[in-house]
PDB file of C-alpha atoms in Angstrom:
ATOM      1  CA  MET L 127       7.291  -1.300 -12.145  1.00 42.00           C
ATOM      2  CA  PHE L 128       5.207  -3.097  -9.496  1.00 46.00           C
ATOM      3  CA  ALA L 129       3.963  -6.005 -11.610  1.00 46.00           C
ATOM      4  CA  TRP L 130       3.866  -8.230  -8.524  1.00 49.00           C
ATOM      5  CA  ILE L 131       1.077  -6.124  -6.985  1.00 52.00           C
ATOM      6  CA  ASN L 132      -2.305  -7.689  -7.643  1.00 52.00           C
ATOM      7  CA  GLN L 133      -5.617  -8.273  -5.891  1.00 52.00           C
ATOM      8  CA  TYR L 134      -3.951 -10.227  -3.074  1.00 57.00           C
ATOM      9  CA  SER L 135      -1.400  -7.548  -2.165  1.00 67.00           C
ATOM     10  CA  TYR L 136      -3.444  -5.886   0.582  1.00 67.00           C
ATOM     11  CA  VAL L 137      -4.141  -9.217   2.215  1.00 69.00           C
ATOM     12  CA  LEU L 138      -0.482 -10.268   2.116  1.00 72.00           C
ATOM     13  CA  ILE L 139       0.682  -6.923   3.467  1.00 75.00           C
ATOM     14  CA  ALA L 140      -1.875  -7.139   6.300  1.00 74.00           C
ATOM     15  CA  ILE L 141      -0.812 -10.686   7.198  1.00 77.00           C
ATOM     16  CA  ILE L 142       2.877  -9.767   7.219  1.00 80.00           C
ATOM     17  CA  LEU L 143       2.164  -6.678   9.325  1.00 78.00           C
ATOM     18  CA  MET L 144       0.107  -8.696  11.800  1.00 77.00           C
ATOM     19  CA  VAL L 145       2.833 -11.332  12.142  1.00 81.00           C
ATOM     20  CA  PHE L 146       5.442  -8.651  12.858  1.00 79.00           C
ATOM     21  CA  VAL L 147       3.146  -6.945  15.344  1.00 78.00           C
ATOM     22  CA  ALA L 148       2.355 -10.249  17.059  1.00 76.00           C
ATOM     23  CA  VAL L 149       6.001 -11.257  17.342  1.00 79.00           C
ATOM     24  CA  GLY L 150       7.143  -7.811  18.442  1.00 77.00           C
ATOM     25  CA  SER L 151       4.330  -7.113  20.858  1.00 74.00           C
ATOM     26  CA  THR L 152       4.504 -10.430  22.688  1.00 73.00           C
ATOM     27  CA  ARG L 153       7.971  -9.419  23.851  1.00 76.00           C
ATOM     28  CA  ILE L 154       6.613  -6.140  25.212  1.00 80.00           C
ATOM     29  CA  PHE L 155       2.976  -6.858  26.133  1.00 78.00           C
ATOM     30  CA  SER L 156       1.009  -9.801  27.458  1.00 81.00           C
ATOM     31  CA  TRP L 157      -0.727 -12.107  24.977  1.00 77.00           C
ATOM     32  CA  LYS L 158      -4.093 -10.466  25.773  1.00 81.00           C
ATOM     33  CA  VAL L 159      -2.821  -7.045  24.722  1.00 81.00           C
ATOM     34  CA  THR L 160      -1.250  -8.594  21.625  1.00 79.00           C
ATOM     35  CA  ILE L 161      -4.581 -10.124  20.584  1.00 81.00           C
ATOM     36  CA  LEU L 162      -6.318  -6.802  21.182  1.00 83.00           C
ATOM     37  CA  ILE L 163      -3.765  -5.035  18.968  1.00 82.00           C
ATOM     38  CA  LEU L 164      -4.265  -7.627  16.218  1.00 81.00           C
ATOM     39  CA  VAL L 165      -8.058  -7.270  16.376  1.00 84.00           C
ATOM     40  CA  VAL L 166      -7.763  -3.484  16.094  1.00 85.00           C
ATOM     41  CA  LEU L 167      -5.443  -3.866  13.084  1.00 80.00           C
ATOM     42  CA  LEU L 168      -7.838  -6.308  11.452  1.00 79.00           C
ATOM     43  CA  VAL L 169     -10.786  -3.943  11.910  1.00 82.00           C
ATOM     44  CA  ALA L 170      -8.745  -1.013  10.569  1.00 80.00           C
ATOM     45  CA  PHE L 171      -7.684  -3.091   7.559  1.00 75.00           C
ATOM     46  CA  THR L 172     -11.295  -4.073   6.834  1.00 74.00           C
ATOM     47  CA  VAL L 173     -12.470  -0.451   7.065  1.00 74.00           C
ATOM     48  CA  PHE L 174      -9.643   0.599   4.735  1.00 71.00           C
ATOM     49  CA  LEU L 175     -10.617  -1.996   2.115  1.00 65.00           C
ATOM     50  CA  LYS L 176     -14.266  -0.974   2.271  1.00 65.00           C
ATOM     51  CA  SER L 177     -13.327   2.687   1.828  1.00 63.00           C
ATOM     52  CA  GLN L 178     -11.347   1.821  -1.300  1.00 57.00           C
ATOM     53  CA  SER L 179     -14.321   0.119  -2.923  1.00 55.00           C
ATOM     54  CA  ILE L 180     -15.166   1.435  -6.380  1.00 55.00           C
ATOM     55  CA  ASN L 181     -18.567  -0.227  -6.681  1.00 54.00           C
ATOM     56  CA  ASN L 182     -20.209   2.273  -9.021  1.00 56.00           C
ATOM     57  CA  ASP L 183     -22.050  -0.187 -11.246  1.00 50.00           C
ATOM     58  CA  GLN L 184     -24.626   1.918 -13.016  1.00 67.00           C
ATOM     59  CA  VAL L 185     -25.874  -0.669 -15.480  1.00 74.00           C
ATOM     60  CA  GLU L 186     -27.675  -3.782 -14.348  1.00 72.00           C
ATOM     61  CA  THR L 187     -29.129  -5.098 -17.592  1.00 77.00           C
ATOM     62  CA  ARG L 188     -28.191  -5.300 -21.226  1.00 77.00           C
ATOM     63  CA  SER L 189     -31.118  -3.072 -22.206  1.00 79.00           C
ATOM     64  CA  GLU L 190     -29.868  -0.316 -19.870  1.00 83.00           C
ATOM     65  CA  TRP L 191     -26.454  -0.487 -21.552  1.00 83.00           C
ATOM     66  CA  ASN L 192     -28.032  -0.282 -25.019  1.00 83.00           C
ATOM     67  CA  THR L 193     -30.061   2.764 -23.952  1.00 85.00           C
ATOM     68  CA  ILE L 194     -26.952   4.535 -22.627  1.00 84.00           C
ATOM     69  CA  LEU L 195     -24.984   3.624 -25.740  1.00 85.00           C
ATOM     70  CA  ARG L 196     -27.656   5.140 -28.009  1.00 84.00           C
ATOM     71  CA  SER L 197     -27.428   8.507 -26.216  1.00 82.00           C
ATOM     72  CA  THR L 198     -26.142  11.531 -28.105  1.00 82.00           C
ATOM     73  CA  SER L 199     -23.333  12.253 -25.646  1.00 86.00           C
ATOM     74  CA  PRO L 200     -20.040  10.343 -25.785  1.00 92.00           C
ATOM     75  CA  VAL L 201     -19.793   7.362 -23.431  1.00 91.00           C
ATOM     76  CA  VAL L 202     -16.746   6.060 -21.596  1.00 91.00           C
ATOM     77  CA  LEU L 203     -16.974   2.505 -20.314  1.00 90.00           C
ATOM     78  CA  GLN L 204     -14.546   1.608 -17.539  1.00 90.00           C
ATOM     79  CA  LEU L 205     -14.235  -2.111 -16.879  1.00 89.00           C
ATOM     80  CA  TYR L 206     -12.570  -2.642 -13.510  1.00 87.00           C
ATOM     81  CA  SER L 207     -12.204  -4.983 -10.579  1.00 85.00           C
ATOM     82  CA  GLU L 208     -12.355  -3.913  -6.941  1.00 79.00           C
ATOM     83  CA  TYR L 209      -9.488  -6.261  -6.205  1.00 76.00           C
ATOM     84  CA  TRP L 210      -6.853  -4.905  -8.593  1.00 80.00           C
ATOM     85  CA  ILE L 211      -4.551  -2.230  -7.217  1.00 78.00           C
ATOM     86  CA  ALA L 212      -4.455  -0.420 -10.583  1.00 82.00           C
ATOM     87  CA  CYS L 213      -8.245  -0.051 -10.575  1.00 83.00           C
ATOM     88  CA  ILE L 214      -8.294   1.172  -6.990  1.00 79.00           C
ATOM     89  CA  SER L 215      -5.512   3.686  -7.622  1.00 81.00           C
ATOM     90  CA  MET L 216      -7.294   5.089 -10.708  1.00 84.00           C
ATOM     91  CA  LYS L 217     -10.555   5.763  -8.859  1.00 83.00           C
ATOM     92  CA  PRO L 218      -9.704   9.313  -7.671  1.00 83.00           C
ATOM     93  CA  ALA L 219      -8.593  10.367 -11.161  1.00 87.00           C
ATOM     94  CA  VAL L 220     -11.741   8.952 -12.765  1.00 87.00           C
ATOM     95  CA  ASP L 221     -13.863  10.648 -10.083  1.00 85.00           C
ATOM     96  CA  ARG L 222     -12.261  14.018 -10.908  1.00 88.00           C
ATOM     97  CA  LEU L 223     -12.718  13.415 -14.623  1.00 89.00           C
ATOM     98  CA  GLU L 224     -16.361  12.515 -14.069  1.00 86.00           C
ATOM     99  CA  LYS L 225     -16.973  15.759 -12.156  1.00 89.00           C
ATOM    100  CA  LYS L 226     -15.102  17.853 -14.715  1.00 92.00           C
ATOM    101  CA  LEU L 227     -16.914  16.373 -17.720  1.00 89.00           C
ATOM    102  CA  SER L 228     -20.329  16.085 -16.088  1.00 84.00           C
ATOM    103  CA  GLY L 229     -23.016  16.642 -18.687  1.00 83.00           C
ATOM    104  CA  GLU L 230     -20.598  16.352 -21.608  1.00 89.00           C
ATOM    105  CA  VAL L 231     -19.555  12.718 -21.279  1.00 90.00           C
ATOM    106  CA  THR L 232     -21.264   9.759 -19.640  1.00 88.00           C
ATOM    107  CA  ILE L 233     -18.841   7.604 -17.640  1.00 88.00           C
ATOM    108  CA  ILE L 234     -20.039   4.098 -16.857  1.00 87.00           C
ATOM    109  CA  ARG L 235     -18.059   1.905 -14.464  1.00 88.00           C
ATOM    110  CA  LEU L 236     -18.689  -1.815 -14.473  1.00 86.00           C
ATOM    111  CA  ASP L 237     -17.075  -4.430 -12.287  1.00 86.00           C
ATOM    112  CA  VAL L 238     -16.012  -7.406 -14.393  1.00 86.00           C
ATOM    113  CA  MET L 239     -17.210  -9.652 -11.556  1.00 82.00           C
ATOM    114  CA  SER L 240     -20.812  -8.480 -12.099  1.00 80.00           C
ATOM    115  CA  ASP L 241     -23.013 -10.007 -14.796  1.00 79.00           C
ATOM    116  CA  PRO L 242     -23.223  -6.975 -17.094  1.00 82.00           C
ATOM    117  CA  GLY L 243     -19.533  -6.194 -16.613  1.00 82.00           C
ATOM    118  CA  ASN L 244     -18.481  -9.737 -17.417  1.00 84.00           C
ATOM    119  CA  ASP L 245     -20.774  -9.862 -20.453  1.00 86.00           C
ATOM    120  CA  LEU L 246     -19.394  -6.603 -21.847  1.00 86.00           C
ATOM    121  CA  LYS L 247     -15.824  -7.692 -21.094  1.00 89.00           C
ATOM    122  CA  ASP L 248     -16.402 -10.784 -23.212  1.00 90.00           C
ATOM    123  CA  GLU L 249     -18.300  -8.917 -25.941  1.00 88.00           C
ATOM    124  CA  TYR L 250     -15.614  -6.261 -26.386  1.00 88.00           C
ATOM    125  CA  GLU L 251     -12.810  -8.821 -25.956  1.00 91.00           C
ATOM    126  CA  VAL L 252     -11.106  -7.022 -23.096  1.00 90.00           C
ATOM    127  CA  PRO L 253      -7.841  -8.825 -22.229  1.00 89.00           C
ATOM    128  CA  VAL L 254      -6.806  -6.736 -19.192  1.00 88.00           C
ATOM    129  CA  ILE L 255      -8.372  -4.507 -16.610  1.00 86.00           C
ATOM    130  CA  PRO L 256      -8.725  -1.651 -16.033  1.00 90.00           C
ATOM    131  CA  THR L 257      -9.833  -0.883 -19.569  1.00 92.00           C
ATOM    132  CA  PHE L 258     -11.483   2.276 -20.826  1.00 94.00           C
ATOM    133  CA  ILE L 259     -13.528   2.062 -24.021  1.00 93.00           C
ATOM    134  CA  PHE L 260     -14.750   5.277 -25.662  1.00 94.00           C
ATOM    135  CA  PHE L 261     -17.982   5.332 -27.679  1.00 92.00           C
ATOM    136  CA  GLU L 262     -19.514   8.009 -29.887  1.00 91.00           C
ATOM    137  CA  LYS L 263     -22.971   7.553 -31.405  1.00 88.00           C
ATOM    138  CA  GLY L 264     -22.994   3.918 -30.275  1.00 86.00           C
ATOM    139  CA  LYS L 265     -19.719   3.010 -32.001  1.00 90.00           C
ATOM    140  CA  GLU L 266     -16.430   2.214 -30.281  1.00 91.00           C
ATOM    141  CA  THR L 267     -13.909   4.904 -31.193  1.00 93.00           C
ATOM    142  CA  THR L 268     -10.866   4.081 -29.093  1.00 93.00           C
ATOM    143  CA  ARG L 269      -9.520   2.289 -26.050  1.00 90.00           C
TER     144      ARG L 269
END
């Protein structure tokens, strides 16, 4: 439905909003007040982006991943990017799932921009993100 939304959407929306605010506020306020409004919007936008960060990388080396994969509990690997709207929008649902299945299933989230995430993305031939790969007893069962 919204195929045009990608990692640049927030930036484009912020720029468009700031242009409209700048044009509209210069007619009402002085240029000093307009700059103050734009700075406040920029700070708010930055705080919003930081709050949306997934950044739950739990695996830093290949040996850590192999250890987790050998565990007796099922493992779900989520490959994501902090810059894709689909990954950001799925975070609350994955958080709830992680709480609900705590102890039964191990959920590992890896950013494809990190070294282990990129390596696993290439190894498991992941064409798109977000991707969820389910493992049981070290073997991939489904995606």
